Amino acid sequence: MKLFLDTGNIEDIRIAAETGLVDGVTTNPSLIAKEGKPFVPTLKKIAKIVQKHNKRAVINGEVVSTDFSGMMKEALRLVRLTPNMIIKIPLIPDGLKAVYALHKKKIGTNVTLCFTAAQALLAAKAGATYISPFIGRLDDITSEGMEVVGEIRQIYDNYGYPTEILVASVRSPRQITDAALVGADICTLPTKIYHQLFKHPLTDTGLQKFLADWEAYQKKQK
Ligand code: G3P
């Protein structure tokens, strides 16, 4: 399963990407606005950083128009910034029309703000590269986000749709395991959760014990 970072913070991306385990970055208007930096240079920098450590890593930049021609204009401007650009488009009728048009031009898309398997079916029919179910926001309203991911997996497998399932709006490390178990293709994570994935208290105490035993052994050898 691929791991993306869900952030617009350059420094966080730089640190995490050094592990070589980052397959891409997702941004959205809220994440970019949070950083308060200019949009285009930020996207360019992110694209360069992730590719330095992983040649196949992608960057997802989102359009803010809500009409077909506006989305197409923005999309064509974004893909010119870097060859690893994926266009994030909201799951609305004009959005899927743009996804279909971009698919015909062989431009990669990520259909965002997906909350049902039926929406995901439409995105796959339009030729989306990725579909982004927002599991945390579903859980927030006491729905089961991961159940929707399971339904999408089943539907895509039933019909052989190549659209990859990108689990978004992740709130805890456990959700990465659950996403992998239901067969999601990608998870996009806030950087805090990415770092939490490495951690377990028994790993830390186990390592301390190994190092203490080694030090004692070294002393005895002298
Ligand atoms: O990138 C979109 C998505 O991951 C947003 O997450 O935490 O704002 O629901 P959140």
PDB file of C-alpha atoms and ligand atoms in Angstrom:
ATOM      1  CA  MET A   1       0.000   0.000   0.000  1.00  0.00           C
ATOM      2  CA  LYS A   2       1.271   3.432  -0.906  1.00  0.00           C
ATOM      3  CA  LEU A   3       1.606   6.156   1.738  1.00  0.00           C
ATOM      4  CA  PHE A   4       1.039   9.821   0.941  1.00  0.00           C
ATOM      5  CA  LEU A   5       1.410  12.812   3.265  1.00  0.00           C
ATOM      6  CA  ASP A   6      -1.639  15.030   3.650  1.00  0.00           C
ATOM      7  CA  THR A   7      -0.059  18.423   4.233  1.00  0.00           C
ATOM      8  CA  GLY A   8       1.215  21.611   2.623  1.00  0.00           C
ATOM      9  CA  ASN A   9       4.071  22.038   5.103  1.00  0.00           C
ATOM     10  CA  ILE A  10       7.379  21.943   3.225  1.00  0.00           C
ATOM     11  CA  GLU A  11       9.565  21.212   6.267  1.00  0.00           C
ATOM     12  CA  ASP A  12       7.348  18.342   7.444  1.00  0.00           C
ATOM     13  CA  ILE A  13       7.431  16.868   3.941  1.00  0.00           C
ATOM     14  CA  ARG A  14      11.208  17.259   3.708  1.00  0.00           C
ATOM     15  CA  ILE A  15      11.761  15.347   6.981  1.00  0.00           C
ATOM     16  CA  ALA A  16       9.291  12.558   6.244  1.00  0.00           C
ATOM     17  CA  ALA A  17      10.375  12.113   2.611  1.00  0.00           C
ATOM     18  CA  GLU A  18      13.955  11.369   3.700  1.00  0.00           C
ATOM     19  CA  THR A  19      12.765   7.936   4.839  1.00  0.00           C
ATOM     20  CA  GLY A  20      12.123   7.056   1.181  1.00  0.00           C
ATOM     21  CA  LEU A  21       8.725   5.671   2.227  1.00  0.00           C
ATOM     22  CA  VAL A  22       6.628   8.591   0.992  1.00  0.00           C
ATOM     23  CA  ASP A  23       4.895   7.850  -2.314  1.00  0.00           C
ATOM     24  CA  GLY A  24       3.233  11.221  -2.709  1.00  0.00           C
ATOM     25  CA  VAL A  25       1.648  14.280  -1.139  1.00  0.00           C
ATOM     26  CA  THR A  26      -1.967  15.446  -1.125  1.00  0.00           C
ATOM     27  CA  THR A  27      -2.855  19.076  -0.637  1.00  0.00           C
ATOM     28  CA  ASN A  28      -6.201  20.849  -0.560  1.00  0.00           C
ATOM     29  CA  PRO A  29      -7.209  24.528  -0.355  1.00  0.00           C
ATOM     30  CA  SER A  30      -7.473  24.368   3.462  1.00  0.00           C
ATOM     31  CA  LEU A  31      -4.005  22.805   3.892  1.00  0.00           C
ATOM     32  CA  ILE A  32      -2.375  25.341   1.535  1.00  0.00           C
ATOM     33  CA  ALA A  33      -4.160  28.266   3.231  1.00  0.00           C
ATOM     34  CA  LYS A  34      -2.975  27.006   6.648  1.00  0.00           C
ATOM     35  CA  GLU A  35       0.661  27.470   5.578  1.00  0.00           C
ATOM     36  CA  GLY A  36       0.029  31.010   4.252  1.00  0.00           C
ATOM     37  CA  LYS A  37       2.638  30.649   1.458  1.00  0.00           C
ATOM     38  CA  PRO A  38       2.116  31.278  -2.301  1.00  0.00           C
ATOM     39  CA  PHE A  39       0.350  28.362  -3.991  1.00  0.00           C
ATOM     40  CA  VAL A  40       2.384  27.669  -7.137  1.00  0.00           C
ATOM     41  CA  PRO A  41       5.904  27.846  -5.604  1.00  0.00           C
ATOM     42  CA  THR A  42       4.703  25.650  -2.724  1.00  0.00           C
ATOM     43  CA  LEU A  43       3.452  22.952  -5.087  1.00  0.00           C
ATOM     44  CA  LYS A  44       6.670  23.107  -7.126  1.00  0.00           C
ATOM     45  CA  LYS A  45       8.829  22.753  -4.006  1.00  0.00           C
ATOM     46  CA  ILE A  46       6.795  19.815  -2.700  1.00  0.00           C
ATOM     47  CA  ALA A  47       7.006  18.060  -6.082  1.00  0.00           C
ATOM     48  CA  LYS A  48      10.785  18.408  -6.109  1.00  0.00           C
ATOM     49  CA  ILE A  49      11.276  17.238  -2.509  1.00  0.00           C
ATOM     50  CA  VAL A  50       9.206  14.079  -2.831  1.00  0.00           C
ATOM     51  CA  GLN A  51      10.815  13.096  -6.126  1.00  0.00           C
ATOM     52  CA  LYS A  52      14.309  13.507  -4.733  1.00  0.00           C
ATOM     53  CA  HIS A  53      13.750  10.475  -2.515  1.00  0.00           C
ATOM     54  CA  ASN A  54      11.237   8.538  -4.624  1.00  0.00           C
ATOM     55  CA  LYS A  55      11.273   8.972  -8.407  1.00  0.00           C
ATOM     56  CA  ARG A  56       7.648   7.840  -8.772  1.00  0.00           C
ATOM     57  CA  ALA A  57       6.212  10.082  -6.037  1.00  0.00           C
ATOM     58  CA  VAL A  58       3.329  12.362  -7.034  1.00  0.00           C
ATOM     59  CA  ILE A  59       1.904  15.662  -5.820  1.00  0.00           C
ATOM     60  CA  ASN A  60      -1.852  16.295  -5.745  1.00  0.00           C
ATOM     61  CA  GLY A  61      -2.933  19.903  -6.355  1.00  0.00           C
ATOM     62  CA  GLU A  62      -6.596  20.855  -6.070  1.00  0.00           C
ATOM     63  CA  VAL A  63      -8.655  23.108  -8.335  1.00  0.00           C
ATOM     64  CA  VAL A  64     -10.922  25.709  -6.738  1.00  0.00           C
ATOM     65  CA  SER A  65     -13.275  26.396  -9.661  1.00  0.00           C
ATOM     66  CA  THR A  66     -16.608  24.626  -9.541  1.00  0.00           C
ATOM     67  CA  ASP A  67     -17.523  24.857 -13.243  1.00  0.00           C
ATOM     68  CA  PHE A  68     -16.187  22.630 -16.021  1.00  0.00           C
ATOM     69  CA  SER A  69     -14.251  25.229 -18.015  1.00  0.00           C
ATOM     70  CA  GLY A  70     -12.748  26.830 -14.891  1.00  0.00           C
ATOM     71  CA  MET A  71     -11.591  23.429 -13.606  1.00  0.00           C
ATOM     72  CA  MET A  72     -10.096  22.531 -16.982  1.00  0.00           C
ATOM     73  CA  LYS A  73      -8.182  25.822 -17.158  1.00  0.00           C
ATOM     74  CA  GLU A  74      -6.774  25.336 -13.651  1.00  0.00           C
ATOM     75  CA  ALA A  75      -5.957  21.678 -14.291  1.00  0.00           C
ATOM     76  CA  LEU A  76      -4.029  22.440 -17.467  1.00  0.00           C
ATOM     77  CA  ARG A  77      -2.099  25.171 -15.641  1.00  0.00           C
ATOM     78  CA  LEU A  78      -1.263  22.811 -12.749  1.00  0.00           C
ATOM     79  CA  VAL A  79       0.023  19.955 -14.921  1.00  0.00           C
ATOM     80  CA  ARG A  80       2.462  22.321 -16.566  1.00  0.00           C
ATOM     81  CA  LEU A  81       4.156  22.924 -13.192  1.00  0.00           C
ATOM     82  CA  THR A  82       5.605  19.446 -12.817  1.00  0.00           C
ATOM     83  CA  PRO A  83       5.260  16.089 -14.590  1.00  0.00           C
ATOM     84  CA  ASN A  84       4.271  14.331 -11.320  1.00  0.00           C
ATOM     85  CA  MET A  85       1.133  16.474 -10.824  1.00  0.00           C
ATOM     86  CA  ILE A  86      -2.237  14.810 -10.125  1.00  0.00           C
ATOM     87  CA  ILE A  87      -5.289  17.081 -10.338  1.00  0.00           C
ATOM     88  CA  LYS A  88      -7.650  16.953  -7.359  1.00  0.00           C
ATOM     89  CA  ILE A  89     -11.233  17.583  -8.389  1.00  0.00           C
ATOM     90  CA  PRO A  90     -14.365  17.643  -6.196  1.00  0.00           C
ATOM     91  CA  LEU A  91     -17.024  15.003  -6.677  1.00  0.00           C
ATOM     92  CA  ILE A  92     -19.684  17.163  -8.337  1.00  0.00           C
ATOM     93  CA  PRO A  93     -21.187  16.737 -11.827  1.00  0.00           C
ATOM     94  CA  ASP A  94     -18.930  19.324 -13.505  1.00  0.00           C
ATOM     95  CA  GLY A  95     -15.996  17.798 -11.634  1.00  0.00           C
ATOM     96  CA  LEU A  96     -16.593  14.347 -13.088  1.00  0.00           C
ATOM     97  CA  LYS A  97     -17.050  15.902 -16.526  1.00  0.00           C
ATOM     98  CA  ALA A  98     -13.582  17.441 -16.114  1.00  0.00           C
ATOM     99  CA  VAL A  99     -12.178  14.097 -14.876  1.00  0.00           C
ATOM    100  CA  TYR A 100     -13.471  12.424 -18.047  1.00  0.00           C
ATOM    101  CA  ALA A 101     -11.954  15.131 -20.262  1.00  0.00           C
ATOM    102  CA  LEU A 102      -8.606  14.968 -18.414  1.00  0.00           C
ATOM    103  CA  HIS A 103      -8.609  11.159 -18.597  1.00  0.00           C
ATOM    104  CA  LYS A 104      -8.896  11.422 -22.393  1.00  0.00           C
ATOM    105  CA  LYS A 105      -5.853  13.717 -22.337  1.00  0.00           C
ATOM    106  CA  LYS A 106      -4.014  11.149 -20.134  1.00  0.00           C
ATOM    107  CA  ILE A 107      -3.850  13.579 -17.186  1.00  0.00           C
ATOM    108  CA  GLY A 108      -4.068  11.955 -13.742  1.00  0.00           C
ATOM    109  CA  THR A 109      -6.916  12.931 -11.393  1.00  0.00           C
ATOM    110  CA  ASN A 110      -7.858  12.436  -7.753  1.00  0.00           C
ATOM    111  CA  VAL A 111     -11.594  12.740  -7.138  1.00  0.00           C
ATOM    112  CA  THR A 112     -11.980  14.229  -3.688  1.00  0.00           C
ATOM    113  CA  LEU A 113     -14.795  14.666  -1.141  1.00  0.00           C
ATOM    114  CA  CYS A 114     -16.172  11.151  -1.722  1.00  0.00           C
ATOM    115  CA  PHE A 115     -18.531   9.868   0.975  1.00  0.00           C
ATOM    116  CA  THR A 116     -20.416   6.964  -0.648  1.00  0.00           C
ATOM    117  CA  ALA A 117     -19.586   3.911  -2.755  1.00  0.00           C
ATOM    118  CA  ALA A 118     -22.068   5.107  -5.405  1.00  0.00           C
ATOM    119  CA  GLN A 119     -20.078   8.345  -5.774  1.00  0.00           C
ATOM    120  CA  ALA A 120     -16.905   6.259  -6.104  1.00  0.00           C
ATOM    121  CA  LEU A 121     -18.545   4.186  -8.854  1.00  0.00           C
ATOM    122  CA  LEU A 122     -19.268   7.374 -10.818  1.00  0.00           C
ATOM    123  CA  ALA A 123     -15.665   8.574 -10.397  1.00  0.00           C
ATOM    124  CA  ALA A 124     -14.313   5.242 -11.682  1.00  0.00           C
ATOM    125  CA  LYS A 125     -16.660   5.393 -14.694  1.00  0.00           C
ATOM    126  CA  ALA A 126     -15.344   8.890 -15.433  1.00  0.00           C
ATOM    127  CA  GLY A 127     -11.798   7.496 -15.499  1.00  0.00           C
ATOM    128  CA  ALA A 128     -10.423   8.863 -12.204  1.00  0.00           C
ATOM    129  CA  THR A 129      -6.882   7.793 -11.328  1.00  0.00           C
ATOM    130  CA  TYR A 130      -7.651   7.964  -7.578  1.00  0.00           C
ATOM    131  CA  ILE A 131     -10.836   8.157  -5.519  1.00  0.00           C
ATOM    132  CA  SER A 132     -10.571   9.771  -2.080  1.00  0.00           C
ATOM    133  CA  PRO A 133     -13.136   8.580   0.481  1.00  0.00           C
ATOM    134  CA  PHE A 134     -12.937  10.879   3.547  1.00  0.00           C
ATOM    135  CA  ILE A 135     -13.212   8.313   6.321  1.00  0.00           C
ATOM    136  CA  GLY A 136     -12.578  10.592   9.329  1.00  0.00           C
ATOM    137  CA  ARG A 137     -15.321  13.014   8.340  1.00  0.00           C
ATOM    138  CA  LEU A 138     -17.744  10.071   8.001  1.00  0.00           C
ATOM    139  CA  ASP A 139     -16.720   8.740  11.430  1.00  0.00           C
ATOM    140  CA  ASP A 140     -17.227  12.271  12.805  1.00  0.00           C
ATOM    141  CA  ILE A 141     -20.920  12.047  11.921  1.00  0.00           C
ATOM    142  CA  THR A 142     -21.126   8.487  13.367  1.00  0.00           C
ATOM    143  CA  SER A 143     -21.031   6.717   9.992  1.00  0.00           C
ATOM    144  CA  GLU A 144     -18.440   3.965   9.359  1.00  0.00           C
ATOM    145  CA  GLY A 145     -15.834   5.434   7.013  1.00  0.00           C
ATOM    146  CA  MET A 146     -13.948   2.171   6.582  1.00  0.00           C
ATOM    147  CA  GLU A 147     -17.146   0.332   5.569  1.00  0.00           C
ATOM    148  CA  VAL A 148     -17.440   2.687   2.597  1.00  0.00           C
ATOM    149  CA  VAL A 149     -13.824   1.869   1.660  1.00  0.00           C
ATOM    150  CA  GLY A 150     -14.669  -1.874   1.781  1.00  0.00           C
ATOM    151  CA  GLU A 151     -17.719  -1.325  -0.445  1.00  0.00           C
ATOM    152  CA  ILE A 152     -15.655   0.640  -2.968  1.00  0.00           C
ATOM    153  CA  ARG A 153     -13.009  -2.137  -3.022  1.00  0.00           C
ATOM    154  CA  GLN A 154     -15.689  -4.751  -3.728  1.00  0.00           C
ATOM    155  CA  ILE A 155     -17.306  -2.691  -6.513  1.00  0.00           C
ATOM    156  CA  TYR A 156     -13.990  -1.850  -8.209  1.00  0.00           C
ATOM    157  CA  ASP A 157     -12.956  -5.520  -8.064  1.00  0.00           C
ATOM    158  CA  ASN A 158     -16.360  -6.689  -9.383  1.00  0.00           C
ATOM    159  CA  TYR A 159     -15.950  -4.597 -12.520  1.00  0.00           C
ATOM    160  CA  GLY A 160     -12.163  -4.380 -12.831  1.00  0.00           C
ATOM    161  CA  TYR A 161     -11.987  -0.583 -12.486  1.00  0.00           C
ATOM    162  CA  PRO A 162      -8.319   0.499 -12.319  1.00  0.00           C
ATOM    163  CA  THR A 163      -9.113   3.587 -10.165  1.00  0.00           C
ATOM    164  CA  GLU A 164      -6.981   3.425  -7.007  1.00  0.00           C
ATOM    165  CA  ILE A 165      -8.635   3.872  -3.606  1.00  0.00           C
ATOM    166  CA  LEU A 166      -6.903   6.637  -1.675  1.00  0.00           C
ATOM    167  CA  VAL A 167      -8.090   6.684   1.947  1.00  0.00           C
ATOM    168  CA  ALA A 168      -8.189  10.297   3.164  1.00  0.00           C
ATOM    169  CA  SER A 169      -9.218  12.215   6.296  1.00  0.00           C
ATOM    170  CA  VAL A 170      -7.241   9.785   8.458  1.00  0.00           C
ATOM    171  CA  ARG A 171      -7.356  10.388  12.214  1.00  0.00           C
ATOM    172  CA  SER A 172      -5.357   7.532  13.790  1.00  0.00           C
ATOM    173  CA  PRO A 173      -2.551   5.033  13.021  1.00  0.00           C
ATOM    174  CA  ARG A 174      -4.970   2.102  13.462  1.00  0.00           C
ATOM    175  CA  GLN A 175      -6.883   3.288  10.385  1.00  0.00           C
ATOM    176  CA  ILE A 176      -3.823   2.569   8.208  1.00  0.00           C
ATOM    177  CA  THR A 177      -3.909  -1.097   9.261  1.00  0.00           C
ATOM    178  CA  ASP A 178      -7.670  -1.226   8.663  1.00  0.00           C
ATOM    179  CA  ALA A 179      -7.265   0.396   5.233  1.00  0.00           C
ATOM    180  CA  ALA A 180      -4.590  -2.157   4.292  1.00  0.00           C
ATOM    181  CA  LEU A 181      -6.825  -5.018   5.498  1.00  0.00           C
ATOM    182  CA  VAL A 182      -9.725  -3.935   3.295  1.00  0.00           C
ATOM    183  CA  GLY A 183      -7.375  -3.563   0.332  1.00  0.00           C
ATOM    184  CA  ALA A 184      -7.080   0.213  -0.095  1.00  0.00           C
ATOM    185  CA  ASP A 185      -4.322   1.180  -2.542  1.00  0.00           C
ATOM    186  CA  ILE A 186      -3.130   4.346  -0.784  1.00  0.00           C
ATOM    187  CA  CYS A 187      -3.520   6.146   2.550  1.00  0.00           C
ATOM    188  CA  THR A 188      -2.828   9.847   2.874  1.00  0.00           C
ATOM    189  CA  LEU A 189      -1.728  10.819   6.369  1.00  0.00           C
ATOM    190  CA  PRO A 190      -1.193  13.953   8.405  1.00  0.00           C
ATOM    191  CA  THR A 191       2.548  13.993   9.194  1.00  0.00           C
ATOM    192  CA  LYS A 192       1.899  13.416  12.914  1.00  0.00           C
ATOM    193  CA  ILE A 193       0.225  10.091  12.116  1.00  0.00           C
ATOM    194  CA  TYR A 194       2.976   9.143   9.652  1.00  0.00           C
ATOM    195  CA  HIS A 195       5.540   9.448  12.482  1.00  0.00           C
ATOM    196  CA  GLN A 196       3.269   7.608  14.930  1.00  0.00           C
ATOM    197  CA  LEU A 197       3.277   4.593  12.582  1.00  0.00           C
ATOM    198  CA  PHE A 198       6.915   3.895  13.475  1.00  0.00           C
ATOM    199  CA  LYS A 199       6.289   3.942  17.216  1.00  0.00           C
ATOM    200  CA  HIS A 200       5.575   1.270  19.821  1.00  0.00           C
ATOM    201  CA  PRO A 201       6.595   1.483  23.494  1.00  0.00           C
ATOM    202  CA  LEU A 202       7.925  -2.096  23.361  1.00  0.00           C
ATOM    203  CA  THR A 203      10.186  -1.152  20.440  1.00  0.00           C
ATOM    204  CA  ASP A 204      11.665   1.674  22.541  1.00  0.00           C
ATOM    205  CA  THR A 205      12.088  -0.322  25.766  1.00  0.00           C
ATOM    206  CA  GLY A 206      13.348  -3.347  23.811  1.00  0.00           C
ATOM    207  CA  LEU A 207      15.997  -1.232  22.099  1.00  0.00           C
ATOM    208  CA  GLN A 208      17.065   0.346  25.402  1.00  0.00           C
ATOM    209  CA  LYS A 209      17.507  -3.147  26.888  1.00  0.00           C
ATOM    210  CA  PHE A 210      19.530  -4.404  23.911  1.00  0.00           C
ATOM    211  CA  LEU A 211      21.839  -1.386  24.119  1.00  0.00           C
ATOM    212  CA  ALA A 212      22.254  -1.652  27.918  1.00  0.00           C
ATOM    213  CA  ASP A 213      23.066  -5.384  27.657  1.00  0.00           C
ATOM    214  CA  TRP A 214      25.561  -4.662  24.875  1.00  0.00           C
ATOM    215  CA  GLU A 215      27.277  -1.975  26.917  1.00  0.00           C
ATOM    216  CA  ALA A 216      27.581  -4.296  29.946  1.00  0.00           C
ATOM    217  CA  TYR A 217      28.984  -7.054  27.727  1.00  0.00           C
ATOM    218  CA  GLN A 218      31.540  -4.656  26.178  1.00  0.00           C
ATOM    219  CA  LYS A 219      32.722  -3.643  29.656  1.00  0.00           C
ATOM    220  CA  LYS A 220      33.200  -7.296  30.655  1.00  0.00           C
ATOM    221  CA  GLN A 221      35.287  -7.936  27.534  1.00  0.00           C
ATOM    222  CA  LYS A 222      37.864  -5.282  28.543  1.00  0.00           C
TER     223      LYS A 222
HETATM  224  O1  G3P B   1      -6.898  15.892   1.992  1.00  0.00           O
HETATM  225  C1  G3P B   1      -8.201  15.758   2.375  1.00  0.00           C
HETATM  226  C2  G3P B   1      -8.482  15.092   3.689  1.00  0.00           C
HETATM  227  O2  G3P B   1      -7.510  14.195   4.051  1.00  0.00           O
HETATM  228  C3  G3P B   1      -8.947  16.032   4.749  1.00  0.00           C
HETATM  229  O3  G3P B   1      -8.886  15.517   6.038  1.00  0.00           O
HETATM  230  O4  G3P B   1      -8.850  15.852   8.471  1.00  0.00           O
HETATM  231  O5  G3P B   1      -9.673  17.704   6.994  1.00  0.00           O
HETATM  232  O6  G3P B   1     -11.027  15.632   7.317  1.00  0.00           O
HETATM  233  P1  G3P B   1      -9.657  16.224   7.257  1.00  0.00           P
END
